[in-house]
Short mmCIF file of C-alpha atoms and ligand atoms in Angstrom, two decimals:
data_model
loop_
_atom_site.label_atom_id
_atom_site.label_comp_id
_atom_site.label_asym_id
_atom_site.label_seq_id
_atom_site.Cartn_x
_atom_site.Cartn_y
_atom_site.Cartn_z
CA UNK A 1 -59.01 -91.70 -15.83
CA UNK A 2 -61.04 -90.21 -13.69
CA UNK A 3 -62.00 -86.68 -13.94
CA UNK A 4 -63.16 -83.91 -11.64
CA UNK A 5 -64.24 -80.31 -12.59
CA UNK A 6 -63.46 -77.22 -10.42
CA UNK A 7 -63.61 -73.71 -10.65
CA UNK A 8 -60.18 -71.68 -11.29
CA UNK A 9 -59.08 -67.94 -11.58
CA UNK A 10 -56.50 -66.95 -13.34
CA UNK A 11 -54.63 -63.78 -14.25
CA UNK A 12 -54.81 -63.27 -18.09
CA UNK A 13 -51.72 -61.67 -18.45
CA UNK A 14 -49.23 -64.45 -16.43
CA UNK A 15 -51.83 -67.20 -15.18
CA UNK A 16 -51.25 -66.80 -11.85
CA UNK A 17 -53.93 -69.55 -10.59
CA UNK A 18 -55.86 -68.72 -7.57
CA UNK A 19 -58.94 -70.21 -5.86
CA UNK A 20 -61.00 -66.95 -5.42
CA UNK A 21 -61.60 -63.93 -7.71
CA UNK A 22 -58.51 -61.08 -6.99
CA UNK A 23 -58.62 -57.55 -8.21
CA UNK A 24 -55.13 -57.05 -8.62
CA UNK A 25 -52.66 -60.44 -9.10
CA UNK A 26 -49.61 -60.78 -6.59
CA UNK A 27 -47.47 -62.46 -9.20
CA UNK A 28 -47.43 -60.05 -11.86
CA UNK A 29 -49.04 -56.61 -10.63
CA UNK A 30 -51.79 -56.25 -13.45
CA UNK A 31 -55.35 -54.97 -12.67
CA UNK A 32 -58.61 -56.50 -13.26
CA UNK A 33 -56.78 -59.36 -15.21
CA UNK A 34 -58.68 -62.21 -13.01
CA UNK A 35 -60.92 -64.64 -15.26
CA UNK A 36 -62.68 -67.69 -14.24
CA UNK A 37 -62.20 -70.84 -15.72
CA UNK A 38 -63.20 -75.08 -14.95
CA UNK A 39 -59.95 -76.84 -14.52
CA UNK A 40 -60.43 -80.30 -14.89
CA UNK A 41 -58.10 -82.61 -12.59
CA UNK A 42 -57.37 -85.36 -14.10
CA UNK A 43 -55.62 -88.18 -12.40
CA UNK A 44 -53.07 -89.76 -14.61
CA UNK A 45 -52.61 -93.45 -14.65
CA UNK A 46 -49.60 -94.82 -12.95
CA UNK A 47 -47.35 -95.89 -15.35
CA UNK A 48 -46.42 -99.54 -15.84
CA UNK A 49 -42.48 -99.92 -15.66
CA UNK A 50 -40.07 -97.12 -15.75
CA UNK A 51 -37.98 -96.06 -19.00
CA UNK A 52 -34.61 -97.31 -17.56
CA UNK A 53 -31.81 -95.00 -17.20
CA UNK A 54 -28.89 -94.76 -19.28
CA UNK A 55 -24.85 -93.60 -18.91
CA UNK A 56 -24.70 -89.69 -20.35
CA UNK A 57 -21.72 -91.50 -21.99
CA UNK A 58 -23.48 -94.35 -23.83
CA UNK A 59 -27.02 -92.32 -24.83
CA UNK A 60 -26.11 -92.00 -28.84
CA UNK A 61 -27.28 -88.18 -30.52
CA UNK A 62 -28.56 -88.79 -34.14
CA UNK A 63 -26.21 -87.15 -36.19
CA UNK A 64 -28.33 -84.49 -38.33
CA UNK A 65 -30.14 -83.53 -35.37
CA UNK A 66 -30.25 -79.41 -36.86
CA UNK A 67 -32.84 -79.47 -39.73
CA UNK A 68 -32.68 -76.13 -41.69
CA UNK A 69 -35.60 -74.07 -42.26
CA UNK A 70 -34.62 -72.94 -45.07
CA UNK A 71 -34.00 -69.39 -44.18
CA UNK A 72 -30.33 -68.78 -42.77
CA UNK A 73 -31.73 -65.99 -40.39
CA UNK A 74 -34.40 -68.18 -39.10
CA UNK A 75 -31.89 -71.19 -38.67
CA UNK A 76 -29.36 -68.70 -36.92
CA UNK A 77 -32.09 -67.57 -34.48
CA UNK A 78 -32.65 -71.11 -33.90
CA UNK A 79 -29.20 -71.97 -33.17
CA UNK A 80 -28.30 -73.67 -36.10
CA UNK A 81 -32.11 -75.00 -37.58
CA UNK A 82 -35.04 -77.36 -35.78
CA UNK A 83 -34.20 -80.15 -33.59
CA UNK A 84 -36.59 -83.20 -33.79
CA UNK A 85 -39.30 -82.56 -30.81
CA UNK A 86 -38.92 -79.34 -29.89
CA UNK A 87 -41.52 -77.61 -29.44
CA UNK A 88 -41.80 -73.77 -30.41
CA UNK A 89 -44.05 -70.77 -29.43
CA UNK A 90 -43.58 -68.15 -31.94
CA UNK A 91 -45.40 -64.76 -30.54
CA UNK A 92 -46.69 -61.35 -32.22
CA UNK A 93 -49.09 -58.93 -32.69
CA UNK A 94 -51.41 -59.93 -35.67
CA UNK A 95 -50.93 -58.96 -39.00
CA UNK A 96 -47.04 -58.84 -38.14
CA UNK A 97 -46.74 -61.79 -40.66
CA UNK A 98 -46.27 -65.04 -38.51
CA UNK A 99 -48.37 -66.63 -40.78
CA UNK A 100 -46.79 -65.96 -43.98
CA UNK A 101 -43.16 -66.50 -42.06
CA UNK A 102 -44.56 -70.16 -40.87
CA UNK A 103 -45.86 -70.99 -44.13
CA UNK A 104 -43.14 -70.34 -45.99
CA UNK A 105 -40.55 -71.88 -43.79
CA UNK A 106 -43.03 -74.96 -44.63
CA UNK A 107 -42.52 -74.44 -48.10
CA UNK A 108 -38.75 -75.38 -47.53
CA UNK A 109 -39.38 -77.88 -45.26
CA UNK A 110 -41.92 -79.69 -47.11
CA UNK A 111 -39.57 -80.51 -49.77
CA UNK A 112 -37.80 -82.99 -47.70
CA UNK A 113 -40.53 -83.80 -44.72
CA UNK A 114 -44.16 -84.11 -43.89
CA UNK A 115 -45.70 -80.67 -42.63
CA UNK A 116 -49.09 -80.56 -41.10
CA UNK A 117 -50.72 -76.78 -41.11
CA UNK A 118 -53.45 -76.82 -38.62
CA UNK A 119 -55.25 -73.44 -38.61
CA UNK A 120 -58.02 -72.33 -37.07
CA UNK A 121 -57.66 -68.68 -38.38
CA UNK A 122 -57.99 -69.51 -41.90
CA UNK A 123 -59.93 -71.51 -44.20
CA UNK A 124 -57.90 -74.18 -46.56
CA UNK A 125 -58.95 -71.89 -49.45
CA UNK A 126 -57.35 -68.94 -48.02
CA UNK A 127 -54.60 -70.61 -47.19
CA UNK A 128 -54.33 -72.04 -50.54
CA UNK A 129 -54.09 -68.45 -51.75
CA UNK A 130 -51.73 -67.46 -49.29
CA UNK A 131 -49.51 -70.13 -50.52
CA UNK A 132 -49.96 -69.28 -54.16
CA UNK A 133 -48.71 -65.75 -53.28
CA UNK A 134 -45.59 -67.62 -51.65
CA UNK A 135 -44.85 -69.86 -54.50
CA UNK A 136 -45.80 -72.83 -53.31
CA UNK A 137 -47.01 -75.68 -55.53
CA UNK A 138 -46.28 -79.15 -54.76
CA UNK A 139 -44.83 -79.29 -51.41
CA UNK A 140 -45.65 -82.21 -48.93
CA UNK A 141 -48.00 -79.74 -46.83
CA UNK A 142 -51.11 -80.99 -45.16
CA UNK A 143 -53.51 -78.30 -44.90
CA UNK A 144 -56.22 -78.67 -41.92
CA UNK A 145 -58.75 -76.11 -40.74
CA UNK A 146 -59.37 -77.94 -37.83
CA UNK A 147 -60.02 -76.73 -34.74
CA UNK A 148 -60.81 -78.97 -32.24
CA UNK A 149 -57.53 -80.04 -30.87
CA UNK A 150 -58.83 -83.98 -30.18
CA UNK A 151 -59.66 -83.77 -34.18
CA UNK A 152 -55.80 -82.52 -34.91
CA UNK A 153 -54.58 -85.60 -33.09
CA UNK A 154 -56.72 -88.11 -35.11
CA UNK A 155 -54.94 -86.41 -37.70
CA UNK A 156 -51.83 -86.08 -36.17
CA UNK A 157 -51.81 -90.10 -35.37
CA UNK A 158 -52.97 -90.94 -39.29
CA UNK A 159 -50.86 -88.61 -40.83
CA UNK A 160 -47.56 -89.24 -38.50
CA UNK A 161 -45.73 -85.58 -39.87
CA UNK A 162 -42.63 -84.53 -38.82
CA UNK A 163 -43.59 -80.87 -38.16
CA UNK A 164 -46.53 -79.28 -37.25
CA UNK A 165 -47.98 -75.87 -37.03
CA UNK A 166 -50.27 -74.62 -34.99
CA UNK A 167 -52.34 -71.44 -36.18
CA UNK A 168 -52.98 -69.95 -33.65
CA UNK A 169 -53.10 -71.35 -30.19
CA UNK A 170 -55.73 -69.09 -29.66
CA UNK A 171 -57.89 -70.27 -31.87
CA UNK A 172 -57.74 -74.19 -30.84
CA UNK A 173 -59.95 -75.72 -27.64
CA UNK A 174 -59.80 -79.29 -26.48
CA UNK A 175 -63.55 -80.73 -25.60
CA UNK A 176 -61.93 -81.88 -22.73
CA UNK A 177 -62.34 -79.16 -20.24
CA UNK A 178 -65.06 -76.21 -20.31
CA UNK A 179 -63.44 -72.73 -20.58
CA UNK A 180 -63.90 -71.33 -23.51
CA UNK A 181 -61.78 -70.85 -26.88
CA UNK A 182 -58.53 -68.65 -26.60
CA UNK A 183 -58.52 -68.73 -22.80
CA UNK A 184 -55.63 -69.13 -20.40
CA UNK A 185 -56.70 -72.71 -19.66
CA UNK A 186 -57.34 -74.04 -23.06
CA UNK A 187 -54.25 -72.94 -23.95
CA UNK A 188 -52.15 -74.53 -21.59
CA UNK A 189 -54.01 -77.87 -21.57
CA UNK A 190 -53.79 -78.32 -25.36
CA UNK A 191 -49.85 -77.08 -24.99
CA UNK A 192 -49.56 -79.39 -22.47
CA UNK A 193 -51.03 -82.27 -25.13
CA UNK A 194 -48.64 -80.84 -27.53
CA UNK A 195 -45.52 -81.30 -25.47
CA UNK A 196 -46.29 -84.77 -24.61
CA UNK A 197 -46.82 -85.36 -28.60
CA UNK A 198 -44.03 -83.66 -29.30
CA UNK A 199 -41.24 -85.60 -27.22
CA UNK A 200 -42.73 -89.11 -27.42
CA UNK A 201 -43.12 -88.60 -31.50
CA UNK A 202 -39.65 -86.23 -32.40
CA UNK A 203 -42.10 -84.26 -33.77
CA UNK A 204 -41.32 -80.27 -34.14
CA UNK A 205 -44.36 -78.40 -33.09
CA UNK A 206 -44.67 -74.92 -33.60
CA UNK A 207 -47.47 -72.97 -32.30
CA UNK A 208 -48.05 -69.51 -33.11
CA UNK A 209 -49.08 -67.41 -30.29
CA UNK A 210 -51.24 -63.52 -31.11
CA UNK A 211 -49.87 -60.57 -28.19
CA UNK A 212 -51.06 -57.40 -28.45
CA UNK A 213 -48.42 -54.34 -28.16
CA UNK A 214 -48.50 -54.46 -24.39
CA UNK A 215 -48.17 -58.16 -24.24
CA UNK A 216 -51.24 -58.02 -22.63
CA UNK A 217 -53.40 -60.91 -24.03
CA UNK A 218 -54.54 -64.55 -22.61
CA UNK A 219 -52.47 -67.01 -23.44
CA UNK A 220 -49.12 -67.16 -24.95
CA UNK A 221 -47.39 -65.51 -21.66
CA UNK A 222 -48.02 -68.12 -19.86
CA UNK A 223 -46.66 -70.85 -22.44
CA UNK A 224 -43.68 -69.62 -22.79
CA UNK A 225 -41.94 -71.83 -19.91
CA UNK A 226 -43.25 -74.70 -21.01
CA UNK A 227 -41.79 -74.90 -24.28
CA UNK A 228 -38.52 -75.16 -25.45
CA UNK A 229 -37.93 -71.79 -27.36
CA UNK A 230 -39.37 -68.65 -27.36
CA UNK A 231 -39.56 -66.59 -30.51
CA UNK A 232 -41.02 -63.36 -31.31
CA UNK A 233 -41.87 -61.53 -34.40
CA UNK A 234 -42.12 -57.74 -34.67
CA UNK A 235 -41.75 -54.93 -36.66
CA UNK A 236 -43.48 -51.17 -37.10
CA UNK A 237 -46.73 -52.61 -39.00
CA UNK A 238 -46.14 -49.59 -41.41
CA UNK A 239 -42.44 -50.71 -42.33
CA UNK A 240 -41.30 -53.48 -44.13
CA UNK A 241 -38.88 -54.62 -41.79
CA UNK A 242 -39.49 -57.57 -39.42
CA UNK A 243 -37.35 -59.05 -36.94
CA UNK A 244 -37.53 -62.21 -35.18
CA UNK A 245 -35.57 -62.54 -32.10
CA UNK A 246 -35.14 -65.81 -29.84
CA UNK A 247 -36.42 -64.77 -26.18
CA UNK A 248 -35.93 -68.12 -24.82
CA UNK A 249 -33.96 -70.94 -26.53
CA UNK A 250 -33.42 -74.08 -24.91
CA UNK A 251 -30.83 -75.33 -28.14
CA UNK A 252 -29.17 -72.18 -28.65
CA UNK A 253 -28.68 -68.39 -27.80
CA UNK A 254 -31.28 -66.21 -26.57
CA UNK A 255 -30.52 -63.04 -27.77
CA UNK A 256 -30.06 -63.31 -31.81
CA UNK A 257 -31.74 -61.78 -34.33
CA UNK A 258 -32.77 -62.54 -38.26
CA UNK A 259 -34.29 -59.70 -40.13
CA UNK A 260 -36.64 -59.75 -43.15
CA UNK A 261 -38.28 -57.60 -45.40
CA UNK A 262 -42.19 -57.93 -46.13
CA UNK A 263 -42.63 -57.90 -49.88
CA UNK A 264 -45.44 -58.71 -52.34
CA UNK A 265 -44.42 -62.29 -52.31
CA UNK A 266 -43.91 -62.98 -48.91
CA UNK A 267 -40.69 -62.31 -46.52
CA UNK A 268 -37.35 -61.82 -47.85
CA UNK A 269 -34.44 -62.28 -45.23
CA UNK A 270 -31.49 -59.14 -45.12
CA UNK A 271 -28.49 -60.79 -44.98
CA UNK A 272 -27.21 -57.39 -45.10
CA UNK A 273 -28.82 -55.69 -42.75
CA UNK A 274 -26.26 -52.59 -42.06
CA UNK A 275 -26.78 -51.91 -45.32
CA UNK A 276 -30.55 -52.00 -45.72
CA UNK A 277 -31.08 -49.82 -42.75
CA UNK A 278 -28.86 -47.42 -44.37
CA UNK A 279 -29.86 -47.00 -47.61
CA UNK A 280 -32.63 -44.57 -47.65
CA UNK A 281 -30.81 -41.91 -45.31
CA UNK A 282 -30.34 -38.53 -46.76
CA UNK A 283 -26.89 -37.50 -45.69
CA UNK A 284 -25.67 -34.60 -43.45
CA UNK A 285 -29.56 -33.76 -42.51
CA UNK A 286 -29.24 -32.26 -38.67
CA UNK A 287 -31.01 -34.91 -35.99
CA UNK A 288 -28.98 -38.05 -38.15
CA UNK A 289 -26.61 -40.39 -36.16
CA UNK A 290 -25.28 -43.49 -37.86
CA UNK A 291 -24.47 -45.79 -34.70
CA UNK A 292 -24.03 -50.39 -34.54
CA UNK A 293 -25.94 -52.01 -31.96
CA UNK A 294 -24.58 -55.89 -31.15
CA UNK A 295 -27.37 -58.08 -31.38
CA UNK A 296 -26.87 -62.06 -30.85
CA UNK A 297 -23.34 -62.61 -32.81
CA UNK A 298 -23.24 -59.56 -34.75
CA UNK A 299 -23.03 -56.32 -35.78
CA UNK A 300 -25.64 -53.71 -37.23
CA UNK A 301 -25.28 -50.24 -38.29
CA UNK A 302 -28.28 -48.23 -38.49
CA UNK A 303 -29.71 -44.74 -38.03
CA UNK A 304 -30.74 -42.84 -35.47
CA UNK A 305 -33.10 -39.47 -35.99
CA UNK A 306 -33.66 -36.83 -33.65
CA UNK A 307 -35.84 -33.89 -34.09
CA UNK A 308 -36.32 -31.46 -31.47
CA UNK A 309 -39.12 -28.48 -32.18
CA UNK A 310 -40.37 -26.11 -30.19
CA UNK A 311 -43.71 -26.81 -28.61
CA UNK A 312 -46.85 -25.64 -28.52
CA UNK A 313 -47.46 -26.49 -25.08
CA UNK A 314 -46.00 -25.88 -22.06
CA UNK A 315 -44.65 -29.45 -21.25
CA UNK A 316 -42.86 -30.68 -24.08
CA UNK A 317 -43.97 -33.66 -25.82
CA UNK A 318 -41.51 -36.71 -25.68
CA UNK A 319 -41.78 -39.11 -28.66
CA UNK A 320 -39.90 -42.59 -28.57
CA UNK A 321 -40.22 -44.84 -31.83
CA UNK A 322 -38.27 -48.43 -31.41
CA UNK A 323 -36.13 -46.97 -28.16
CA UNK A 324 -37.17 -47.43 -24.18
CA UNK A 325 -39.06 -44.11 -23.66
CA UNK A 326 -37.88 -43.81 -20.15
CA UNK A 327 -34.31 -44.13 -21.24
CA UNK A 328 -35.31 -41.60 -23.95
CA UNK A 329 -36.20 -39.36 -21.07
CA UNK A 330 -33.05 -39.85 -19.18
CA UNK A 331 -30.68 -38.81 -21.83
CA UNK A 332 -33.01 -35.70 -22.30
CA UNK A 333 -32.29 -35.07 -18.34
CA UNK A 334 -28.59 -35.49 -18.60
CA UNK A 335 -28.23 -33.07 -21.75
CA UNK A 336 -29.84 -30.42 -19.56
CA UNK A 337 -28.05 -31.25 -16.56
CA UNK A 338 -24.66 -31.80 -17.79
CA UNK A 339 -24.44 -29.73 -21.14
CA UNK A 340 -27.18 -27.04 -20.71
CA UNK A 341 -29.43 -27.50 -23.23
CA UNK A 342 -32.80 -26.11 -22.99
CA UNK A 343 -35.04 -28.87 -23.94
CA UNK A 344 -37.93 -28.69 -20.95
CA UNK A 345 -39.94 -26.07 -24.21
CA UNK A 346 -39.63 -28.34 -26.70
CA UNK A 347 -40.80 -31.53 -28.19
CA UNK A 348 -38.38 -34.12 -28.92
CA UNK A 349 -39.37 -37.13 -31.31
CA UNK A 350 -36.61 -39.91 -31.39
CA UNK A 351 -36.60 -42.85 -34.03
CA UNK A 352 -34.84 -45.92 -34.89
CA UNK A 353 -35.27 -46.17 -38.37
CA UNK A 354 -36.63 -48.79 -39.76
CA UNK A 355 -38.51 -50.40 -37.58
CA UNK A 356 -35.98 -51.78 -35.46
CA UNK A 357 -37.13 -52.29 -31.66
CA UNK A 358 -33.17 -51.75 -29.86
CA UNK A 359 -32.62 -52.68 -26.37
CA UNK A 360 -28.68 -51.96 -25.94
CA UNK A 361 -27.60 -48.72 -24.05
CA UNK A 362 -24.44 -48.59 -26.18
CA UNK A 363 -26.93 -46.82 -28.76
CA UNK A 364 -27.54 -43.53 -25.69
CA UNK A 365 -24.79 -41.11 -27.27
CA UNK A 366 -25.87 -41.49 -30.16
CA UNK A 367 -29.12 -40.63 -29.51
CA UNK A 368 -27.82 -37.66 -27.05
CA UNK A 369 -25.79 -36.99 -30.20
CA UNK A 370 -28.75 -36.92 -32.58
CA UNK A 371 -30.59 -35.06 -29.87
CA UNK A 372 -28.06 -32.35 -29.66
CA UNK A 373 -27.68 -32.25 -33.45
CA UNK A 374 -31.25 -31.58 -34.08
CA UNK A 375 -31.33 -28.57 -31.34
CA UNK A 376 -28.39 -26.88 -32.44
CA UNK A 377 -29.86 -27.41 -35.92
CA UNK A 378 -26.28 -29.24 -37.03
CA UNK A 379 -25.86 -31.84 -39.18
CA UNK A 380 -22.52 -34.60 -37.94
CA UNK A 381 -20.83 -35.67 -40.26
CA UNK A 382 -21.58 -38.61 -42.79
CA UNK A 383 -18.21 -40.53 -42.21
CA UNK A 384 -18.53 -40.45 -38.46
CA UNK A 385 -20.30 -43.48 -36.55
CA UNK A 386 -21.06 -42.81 -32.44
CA UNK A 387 -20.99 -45.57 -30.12
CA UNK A 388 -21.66 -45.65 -26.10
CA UNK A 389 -23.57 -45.83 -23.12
CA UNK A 390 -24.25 -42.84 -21.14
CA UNK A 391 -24.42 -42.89 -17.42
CA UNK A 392 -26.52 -40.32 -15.43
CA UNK A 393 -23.11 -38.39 -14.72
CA UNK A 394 -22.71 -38.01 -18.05
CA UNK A 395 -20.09 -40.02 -18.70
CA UNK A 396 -19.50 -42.12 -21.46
CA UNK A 397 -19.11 -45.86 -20.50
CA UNK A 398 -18.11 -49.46 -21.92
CA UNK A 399 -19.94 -51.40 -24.81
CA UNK A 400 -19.63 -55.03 -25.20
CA UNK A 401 -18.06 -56.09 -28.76
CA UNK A 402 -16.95 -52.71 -30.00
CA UNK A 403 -14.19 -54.67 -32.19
CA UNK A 404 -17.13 -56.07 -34.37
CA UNK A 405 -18.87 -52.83 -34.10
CA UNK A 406 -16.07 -51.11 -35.62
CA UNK A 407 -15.55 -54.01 -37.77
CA UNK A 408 -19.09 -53.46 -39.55
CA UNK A 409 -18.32 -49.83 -39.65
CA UNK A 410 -15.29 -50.38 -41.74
CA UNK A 411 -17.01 -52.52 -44.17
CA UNK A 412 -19.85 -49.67 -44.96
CA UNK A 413 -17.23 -47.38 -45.71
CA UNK A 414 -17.19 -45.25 -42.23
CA UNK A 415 -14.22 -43.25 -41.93
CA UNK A 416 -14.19 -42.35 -38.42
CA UNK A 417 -16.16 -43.20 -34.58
CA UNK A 418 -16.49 -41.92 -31.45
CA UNK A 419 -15.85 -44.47 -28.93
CA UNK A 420 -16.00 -45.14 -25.37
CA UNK A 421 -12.82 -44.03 -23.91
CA UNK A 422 -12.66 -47.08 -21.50
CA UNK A 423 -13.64 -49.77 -23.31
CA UNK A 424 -11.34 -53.05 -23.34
CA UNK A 425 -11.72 -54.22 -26.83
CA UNK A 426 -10.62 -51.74 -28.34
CA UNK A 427 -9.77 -53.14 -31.96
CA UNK A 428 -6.40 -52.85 -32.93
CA UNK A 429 -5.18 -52.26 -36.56
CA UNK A 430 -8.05 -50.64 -37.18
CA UNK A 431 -8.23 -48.44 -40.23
CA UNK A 432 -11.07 -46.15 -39.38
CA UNK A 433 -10.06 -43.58 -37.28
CA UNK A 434 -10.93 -43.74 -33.59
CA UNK A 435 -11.62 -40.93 -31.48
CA UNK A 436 -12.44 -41.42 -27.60
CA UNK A 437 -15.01 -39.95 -25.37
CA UNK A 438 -14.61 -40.12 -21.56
CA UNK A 439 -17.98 -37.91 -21.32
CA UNK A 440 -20.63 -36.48 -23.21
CA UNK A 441 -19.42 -32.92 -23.73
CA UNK A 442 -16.19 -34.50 -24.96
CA UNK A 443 -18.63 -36.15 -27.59
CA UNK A 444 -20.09 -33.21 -28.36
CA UNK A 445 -16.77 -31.67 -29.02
CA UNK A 446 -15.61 -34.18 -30.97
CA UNK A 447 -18.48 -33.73 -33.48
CA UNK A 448 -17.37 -29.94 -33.93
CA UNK A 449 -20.46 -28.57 -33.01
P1 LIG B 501 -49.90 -62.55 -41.63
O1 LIG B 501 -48.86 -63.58 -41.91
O2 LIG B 501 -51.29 -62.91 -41.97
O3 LIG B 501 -49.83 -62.06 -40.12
P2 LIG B 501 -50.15 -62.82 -38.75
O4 LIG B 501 -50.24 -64.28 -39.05
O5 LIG B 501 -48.99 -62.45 -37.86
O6 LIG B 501 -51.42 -62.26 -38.23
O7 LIG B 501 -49.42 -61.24 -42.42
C1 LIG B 501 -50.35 -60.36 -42.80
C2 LIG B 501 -49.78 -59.16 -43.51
O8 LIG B 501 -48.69 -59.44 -44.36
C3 LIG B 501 -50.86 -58.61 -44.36
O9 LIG B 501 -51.09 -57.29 -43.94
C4 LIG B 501 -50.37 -58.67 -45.75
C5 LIG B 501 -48.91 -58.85 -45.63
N1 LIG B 501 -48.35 -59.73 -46.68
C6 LIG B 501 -47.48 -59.20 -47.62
O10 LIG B 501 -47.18 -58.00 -47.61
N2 LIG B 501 -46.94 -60.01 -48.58
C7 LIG B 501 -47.25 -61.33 -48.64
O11 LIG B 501 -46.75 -62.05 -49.51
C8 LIG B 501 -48.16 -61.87 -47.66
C9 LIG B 501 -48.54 -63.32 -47.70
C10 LIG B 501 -48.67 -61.03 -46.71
MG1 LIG B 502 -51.97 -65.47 -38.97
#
């Protein structure tokens, strides 16, 4: 092979590659996020016969091609558990708990395979400890601090395991090119390595990736299309919840969602979740909304809080905890336009509770709801559940899956919901009562304000 070194930029943020320095990059818009880095070019070896096609028909699929993890969120996130070869990127801020999630899902693997831990974060003693805290004892796990990546596959080739973590990509390099640790190159090279690995060896590879709250650190970003599935881990540091959500799943769907607890001895999955998110809410207090958002295949009720104050300054502070802040701002907009509040003098904090990052507009009346609640200094009712989107006319719209919505309302004992008045699933044979909403003063009414 013959190599040849050259000099690279590259935007940190989505490695845009370009020949000269740039101040701002055209793919991705970011600022100042050119860094220079050697590329080596190396010129791969032509290979010496082809791998001969086959009939879709005739290729044969192993039949226990799933391999559990152990968890049942973690395997439903997955679609259904590992698949030999894939190849994983699991993303987070640090100290979210990747670690301890990784480890422990190598606790139940290890039972029945081989599991190499490389890290290059941690020492084997403190990883030893980690594990003690986790319960694990004598579980096929290879421990390596290694972090030169040519060392991991000396030990990847003795050791032959059938999954393999990677802690944290960051922290790896590969002697073969120049750029330093935890840069954009060394992290796609040694991906690159891993992939090939990966699919010539059915190994699983899973390589944990560190982003900071704005997504805006080398590496992992620009990963994610190369491997086969996505995942990301996040939470409110200060809560004990923790979700991991698929992002991008090549062997199953991209939009579900497992949910665990941090506790003293590692994470616990909710298989309940409705009910965890609802436990510590005090009843009847003004500014509380119980509402279900849909996330991959089902339902989850939880609890939105509103509190609106009057401010100390003359531009009202806005406040947004686990919601998009600019959608935050637009249902404050439409409740002045379209109902009259007067909300331009006062702050206005809105929270998902528990720690629960929500994405869905079908959650927006409920937060108008918990907005108008706190203001009018109101409490809604504790059998009553609010569900839809609201659209800058103030009208109520549509949610997908408002059948399993209502569904999961049922089972936690809710009596009654405002609904979307439009909306095509409407469940039938329902027993909770269903009351519709064709706008938001409607809503409003239908709370008796
Ligand atoms: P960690 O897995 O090290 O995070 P990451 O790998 O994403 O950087 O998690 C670190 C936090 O988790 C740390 O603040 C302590 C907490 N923790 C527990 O609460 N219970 C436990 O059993 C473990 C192992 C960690
Ligand atoms: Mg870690």
């Amino acid at each position: 092979m013959k190599k040849k070194t050259k000099t690279f930029f590259y935007c940190s943020n989505c490695g845009y590659e370009s020949l000269k320095w740039l101040g701002k990059c055209p793919d991705c818009s970011s600022w100042n996020s050119f860094v220079e880095e050697q590329q080596v070019a190396t010129k791969n070896p032509t290979p010496k016969e082809a791998a001969a096609p086959e009939m879709i028909g005739a290729i044969e699929i192993k039949k226990d091609m799933r391999i559990s993890s152990g968890f049942v969120e973690v395997d439903r996130v997955l679609g259904g558990g590992f698949i030999s070869g894939e190849i994983l990127l699991l993303s987070g801020e640090p100290g979210i708990g990747k670690s301890t999630l990784v480890l422990q899902i190598a606790k139940n693997l290890g039972r029945d395979y081989k599991v190499l831990y490389c890290s290059g974060e941690e020492s084997k003693e403190q990883i030893k400890y980690r594990g003690n805290r986790l319960g694990i004892t004598g579980e096929s796990i290879l421990v390596s601090a290694e972090n030169n990546f040519e060392n991991v596959q000396r030990i990847i080739e003795k050791e032959q395991p059938d999954f393999l973590v990677i802690d944290s990509i960051q922290t790896m390099y590969t002697s073969e090119i120049e750029s330093a640790q935890g840069t954009v190159a060394q992290a796609r090279e040694i991906s690159a390595k891993l992939l090939k690995l990966a699919k010539n060896s059915a190994m699983t590879v899973m390589i944990i990736g560190h982003i900071t709250k704005d997504g805006g650190i080398a590496g992992p970003k620009v990963l994610e299309h190369m491997v086969d599935a996505v995942l990301y881990f996040e939470g409110e540091r200060y809560y004990q919840y923790r979700s991991l959500r698929s992002y991008k799943n090549r062997f199953g769907s991209s939009s579900e969602i497992g949910i665990f607890e941090m506790a003293e001895e590692g994470l616990v999955e909710v298989l309940n979740p409705s009910k965890f998110l609802l436990q510590e809410r005090a009843e009847e207090a003004p500014g509380s909304v119980i509402t279900a958002v849909y996330e991959g295949s089902r339902a989850i009720l939880l609890e939105v809080q509103a509190l609106v104050s009057d401010s100390h300054y003359n531009q009202g502070r806005r406040v947004a905890t686990g919601y998009d802040y600019n959608r935050i701002n637009m249902i404050i907009a439409v409740l002045e336009k379209k109902i009259g509040l007067q909300l331009s003098g006062s702050d206005i904090y809105v929270n998902i509770v528990g720690g629960l990052k929500v994405s869905e507009p079908a959650v927006d009346l409920a937060i108008a709801l918990a907005i108008t609640s706190s203001f009018r200094n109101k409490s809604i009712d504790k059998d009553l559940m609010i569900i839809g989107e609201v659209g800058l006319s103030g009208e109520v719209r549509s949610v997908s899956n408002l059948d399993q919505r209502i569904a999961e309302a049922e089972k936690m004992g809710f009596a009654k919901a405002i609904v979307p008045v439009h909306n095509k699933t409407l469940p039938k044979g329902a027993k909770i009562s269903l009351m519709k909403a064709s706008n938001l003063a409607e809503a409003i009414r239908l709370t008796e304000f």
